Amino acid sequence: MLNELYHLSTVLEDCKITTAEWHRYLKPLPKATEKKPCYRIWLGSGGLVTGIAPMSQEKVAPLRKWERNNGNSFPGFNIQPLYRITDEERKKSLKKMREGKAETDLSLLRS
């Protein structure tokens, strides 16, 4: 179904046909930023992930997701980070390294 919708969108664009309104369940994706990027995930024939790449803000802006209720959407959806640092001291140390105010501590990064 997604392939047919993509084909339809390109035909409408080529023919300079604009649509008047969106279906109420088709909602824009959240704005992508450097801190909160939007990723494109490619799936292979066996359903395995074959590629992941961040998308530019320009490519994310026109995209929509099907969302009947808050939190249930497809193909765009939000997930929490798989790993996040909660220790405040460690956060401060990593921020200093990232900003170049402290030397990079590889053992801290690995841990």
Coordinates of N, CA and C in Angstrom, one line a residue:
M1 N 0.8 -1.2 0.0 CA 0.0 0.0 0.0 C 0.9 1.3 0.0
L2 N 2.0 1.3 0.7 CA 2.8 2.4 0.8 C 3.4 2.7 -0.6
N3 N 3.8 1.7 -1.3 CA 4.3 1.9 -2.7 C 3.3 2.5 -3.6
E4 N 2.1 2.1 -3.5 CA 1.1 2.7 -4.3 C 0.8 4.2 -4.0
L5 N 0.9 4.5 -2.7 CA 0.7 5.9 -2.2 C 1.8 6.8 -2.7
Y6 N 3.0 6.2 -2.7 CA 4.2 7.0 -3.2 C 4.0 7.2 -4.7
H7 N 3.7 6.2 -5.4 CA 3.5 6.4 -6.9 C 2.4 7.4 -7.1
L8 N 1.3 7.4 -6.4 CA 0.2 8.3 -6.5 C 0.7 9.8 -6.3
S9 N 1.6 9.9 -5.2 CA 2.1 11.3 -4.9 C 2.9 11.8 -6.0
T10 N 3.8 11.0 -6.6 CA 4.6 11.4 -7.7 C 3.8 11.8 -8.9
V11 N 2.8 11.0 -9.2 CA 1.9 11.3 -10.4 C 1.2 12.7 -10.1
L12 N 0.6 12.8 -8.9 CA 0.0 14.1 -8.6 C 0.9 15.3 -8.8
E13 N 2.1 15.1 -8.3 CA 3.1 16.2 -8.3 C 3.5 16.5 -9.8
D14 N 3.7 15.4 -10.6 CA 4.1 15.6 -12.0 C 3.0 16.3 -12.8
C15 N 1.7 16.0 -12.4 CA 0.6 16.6 -13.1 C 0.2 18.0 -12.5
K16 N 0.9 18.4 -11.5 CA 0.6 19.7 -10.8 C -0.8 19.7 -10.2
I17 N -1.1 18.6 -9.6 CA -2.4 18.5 -8.9 C -2.2 18.6 -7.4
T18 N -2.8 19.5 -6.8 CA -2.7 19.7 -5.3 C -3.9 19.2 -4.7
T19 N -3.7 18.6 -3.5 CA -4.9 18.1 -2.7 C -5.3 19.2 -1.8
A20 N -6.6 19.2 -1.5 CA -7.2 20.3 -0.7 C -7.0 20.1 0.8
E21 N -7.1 18.9 1.2 CA -7.0 18.6 2.7 C -6.5 17.2 2.9
W22 N -6.0 16.9 4.1 CA -5.5 15.6 4.5 C -6.6 14.9 5.3
H23 N -6.5 13.6 5.3 CA -7.4 12.8 6.1 C -7.0 13.1 7.6
R24 N -8.0 13.0 8.5 CA -7.8 13.4 9.9 C -6.8 12.5 10.6
Y25 N -6.6 11.3 10.1 CA -5.6 10.4 10.7 C -4.2 10.5 10.2
L26 N -4.0 11.3 9.1 CA -2.7 11.5 8.5 C -2.1 12.7 9.1
K27 N -1.1 12.5 10.0 CA -0.6 13.6 10.8 C 0.9 13.8 10.4
P28 N 1.4 15.1 10.5 CA 2.8 15.3 10.1 C 3.7 14.7 11.2
L29 N 4.9 14.3 10.7 CA 5.9 13.7 11.6 C 6.4 14.9 12.5
P30 N 6.9 14.6 13.7 CA 7.5 15.6 14.5 C 8.7 16.2 13.8
K31 N 8.9 17.5 14.1 CA 10.0 18.2 13.5 C 11.4 17.5 13.9
A32 N 12.2 17.2 12.9 CA 13.5 16.6 13.1 C 14.5 17.7 13.5
T33 N 15.3 17.4 14.4 CA 16.4 18.3 14.8 C 17.6 17.5 15.0
E34 N 18.8 18.2 15.2 CA 20.0 17.5 15.4 C 20.0 16.6 16.7
K35 N 19.3 17.1 17.7 CA 19.2 16.4 19.0 C 18.1 15.3 18.9
K36 N 17.1 15.5 18.0 CA 16.1 14.5 17.9 C 15.9 14.2 16.4
P37 N 16.8 13.4 15.8 CA 16.7 13.2 14.4 C 15.7 12.1 14.0
C38 N 15.3 12.1 12.8 CA 14.4 11.2 12.2 C 15.2 10.2 11.4
Y39 N 15.1 8.9 11.6 CA 15.9 7.9 10.9 C 15.0 7.2 9.9
R40 N 15.7 6.8 8.8 CA 15.0 6.0 7.8 C 15.6 4.6 7.9
I41 N 14.8 3.6 8.0 CA 15.2 2.2 8.2 C 14.8 1.3 7.0
W42 N 15.8 0.7 6.4 CA 15.5 -0.2 5.3 C 15.4 -1.6 5.8
L43 N 14.4 -2.4 5.3 CA 14.2 -3.8 5.6 C 14.5 -4.6 4.4
G44 N 15.1 -5.7 4.6 CA 15.4 -6.6 3.5 C 14.3 -7.6 3.3
S45 N 14.5 -8.5 2.3 CA 13.4 -9.4 2.0 C 13.0 -10.3 3.1
G46 N 13.9 -10.7 4.0 CA 13.5 -11.5 5.1 C 13.0 -10.7 6.3
G47 N 12.8 -9.4 6.2 CA 12.3 -8.6 7.3 C 13.4 -8.1 8.2
L48 N 14.7 -8.4 7.8 CA 15.8 -7.9 8.6 C 16.2 -6.5 8.2
V49 N 16.7 -5.8 9.2 CA 17.2 -4.4 8.9 C 18.4 -4.5 8.1
T50 N 18.4 -3.8 7.0 CA 19.6 -3.8 6.1 C 20.3 -2.4 6.0
G51 N 19.6 -1.4 6.6 CA 20.3 -0.1 6.6 C 19.5 0.9 7.5
I52 N 20.3 1.8 8.1 CA 19.7 2.9 8.9 C 20.5 4.2 8.6
A53 N 19.7 5.3 8.4 CA 20.4 6.5 8.1 C 19.5 7.7 8.6
P54 N 20.1 8.7 9.1 CA 19.3 9.9 9.5 C 18.8 10.6 8.3
M55 N 17.7 11.3 8.4 CA 17.0 12.0 7.3 C 17.2 13.5 7.6
S56 N 17.3 14.3 6.5 CA 17.4 15.7 6.6 C 16.0 16.3 7.0
Q57 N 16.1 17.5 7.6 CA 14.8 18.1 8.0 C 13.9 18.4 6.7
E58 N 14.6 18.7 5.6 CA 13.8 18.9 4.4 C 13.0 17.7 3.9
K59 N 13.6 16.5 4.1 CA 13.0 15.3 3.7 C 11.9 14.9 4.6
V60 N 12.0 15.2 5.9 CA 11.1 14.8 6.9 C 9.8 15.7 6.9
A61 N 10.0 17.0 6.6 CA 8.9 18.0 6.6 C 7.6 17.5 5.9
P62 N 7.7 17.0 4.7 CA 6.4 16.6 4.0 C 5.9 15.3 4.3
L63 N 6.6 14.5 5.1 CA 6.1 13.2 5.5 C 4.9 13.2 6.5
R64 N 4.1 12.2 6.4 CA 3.0 12.0 7.3 C 3.0 10.6 7.8
K65 N 2.3 10.4 8.9 CA 2.1 9.1 9.5 C 0.6 8.9 9.8
W66 N 0.2 7.6 9.8 CA -1.2 7.3 10.1 C -1.3 7.1 11.6
E67 N -2.1 8.0 12.2 CA -2.2 7.9 13.7 C -3.6 8.1 14.1
R68 N -4.2 7.0 14.5 CA -5.7 7.1 14.9 C -5.8 7.6 16.3
N69 N -4.8 7.2 17.2 CA -4.8 7.8 18.5 C -3.3 8.0 18.9
N70 N -3.2 8.9 19.9 CA -1.8 9.3 20.3 C -1.0 8.1 20.7
G71 N 0.2 8.0 20.1 CA 1.1 6.9 20.4 C 1.0 5.7 19.5
N72 N 0.0 5.5 18.8 CA -0.1 4.4 17.8 C -0.1 5.0 16.4
S73 N 1.1 4.9 15.8 CA 1.2 5.4 14.4 C 2.1 4.5 13.6
F74 N 1.9 4.7 12.3 CA 2.7 3.9 11.3 C 2.8 4.7 10.0
P75 N 3.9 4.8 9.3 CA 5.1 4.1 9.5 C 6.0 4.9 10.4
G76 N 5.7 6.2 10.8 CA 6.5 6.9 11.7 C 6.1 6.7 13.1
F77 N 7.1 6.5 14.0 CA 6.7 6.3 15.4 C 7.9 6.8 16.3
N78 N 7.7 7.1 17.5 CA 8.7 7.5 18.4 C 9.1 6.3 19.3
I79 N 10.4 6.2 19.6 CA 10.9 5.3 20.6 C 11.8 6.0 21.5
Q80 N 11.9 5.5 22.7 CA 12.8 6.0 23.7 C 14.2 5.5 23.3
P81 N 15.3 6.3 23.7 CA 16.6 5.8 23.4 C 16.9 4.5 24.1
L82 N 17.6 3.6 23.5 CA 17.9 2.3 24.1 C 18.8 2.4 25.2
Y83 N 19.7 3.5 25.2 CA 20.6 3.7 26.3 C 20.6 5.2 26.6
R84 N 20.5 5.6 27.9 CA 20.7 7.0 28.2 C 21.3 7.0 29.6
I85 N 22.1 8.1 29.8 CA 22.9 8.3 31.0 C 22.0 9.0 32.0
T86 N 21.9 8.5 33.2 CA 21.1 9.2 34.2 C 22.0 9.8 35.3
D87 N 23.3 9.4 35.4 CA 24.2 9.9 36.4 C 24.6 11.3 36.0
E88 N 24.3 12.3 36.8 CA 24.6 13.7 36.5 C 26.1 14.0 36.4
E89 N 26.9 13.4 37.2 CA 28.4 13.7 37.1 C 28.9 13.1 35.7
R90 N 28.4 12.0 35.4 CA 28.9 11.4 34.1 C 28.4 12.3 32.9
K91 N 27.2 12.8 33.0 CA 26.6 13.7 32.0 C 27.5 14.9 31.8
K92 N 27.9 15.5 33.0 CA 28.7 16.7 32.9 C 30.1 16.4 32.3
S93 N 30.7 15.2 32.7 CA 32.0 14.9 32.1 C 31.9 14.7 30.6
L94 N 30.9 14.0 30.1 CA 30.7 13.8 28.7 C 30.5 15.1 27.9
K95 N 29.7 16.0 28.5 CA 29.4 17.3 27.9 C 30.7 18.1 27.7
K96 N 31.6 18.0 28.8 CA 32.9 18.7 28.7 C 33.7 18.1 27.6
M97 N 33.7 16.8 27.5 CA 34.5 16.2 26.4 C 34.0 16.6 25.0
R98 N 32.7 16.5 24.9 CA 32.0 16.9 23.6 C 32.3 18.3 23.2
E99 N 32.4 19.2 24.1 CA 32.6 20.6 23.9 C 34.1 20.9 23.7
G100 N 35.0 19.9 24.0 CA 36.4 20.1 23.9 C 37.0 20.8 25.1
K101 N 36.3 20.9 26.2 CA 36.8 21.5 27.4 C 37.5 20.5 28.3
A102 N 37.5 19.2 27.9 CA 38.2 18.2 28.7 C 38.7 17.2 27.7
E103 N 39.8 16.5 28.1 CA 40.4 15.5 27.2 C 39.5 14.3 27.2
T104 N 39.4 13.6 26.0 CA 38.5 12.5 25.8 C 39.0 11.3 26.6
D105 N 38.2 10.8 27.5 CA 38.5 9.6 28.3 C 37.8 8.4 27.7
L106 N 38.6 7.6 27.0 CA 38.1 6.4 26.3 C 37.5 5.4 27.3
S107 N 38.1 5.2 28.4 CA 37.6 4.3 29.4 C 36.2 4.7 29.9
L108 N 35.9 6.0 30.1 CA 34.6 6.5 30.4 C 33.6 6.2 29.3
L109 N 34.0 6.5 28.1 CA 33.1 6.3 26.9 C 32.8 4.8 26.8
R110 N 33.8 4.0 27.0 CA 33.5 2.5 26.8 C 32.5 2.0 27.9
S111 N 32.7 2.6 29.1 CA 31.8 2.1 30.2 C 30.4 2.5 30.0

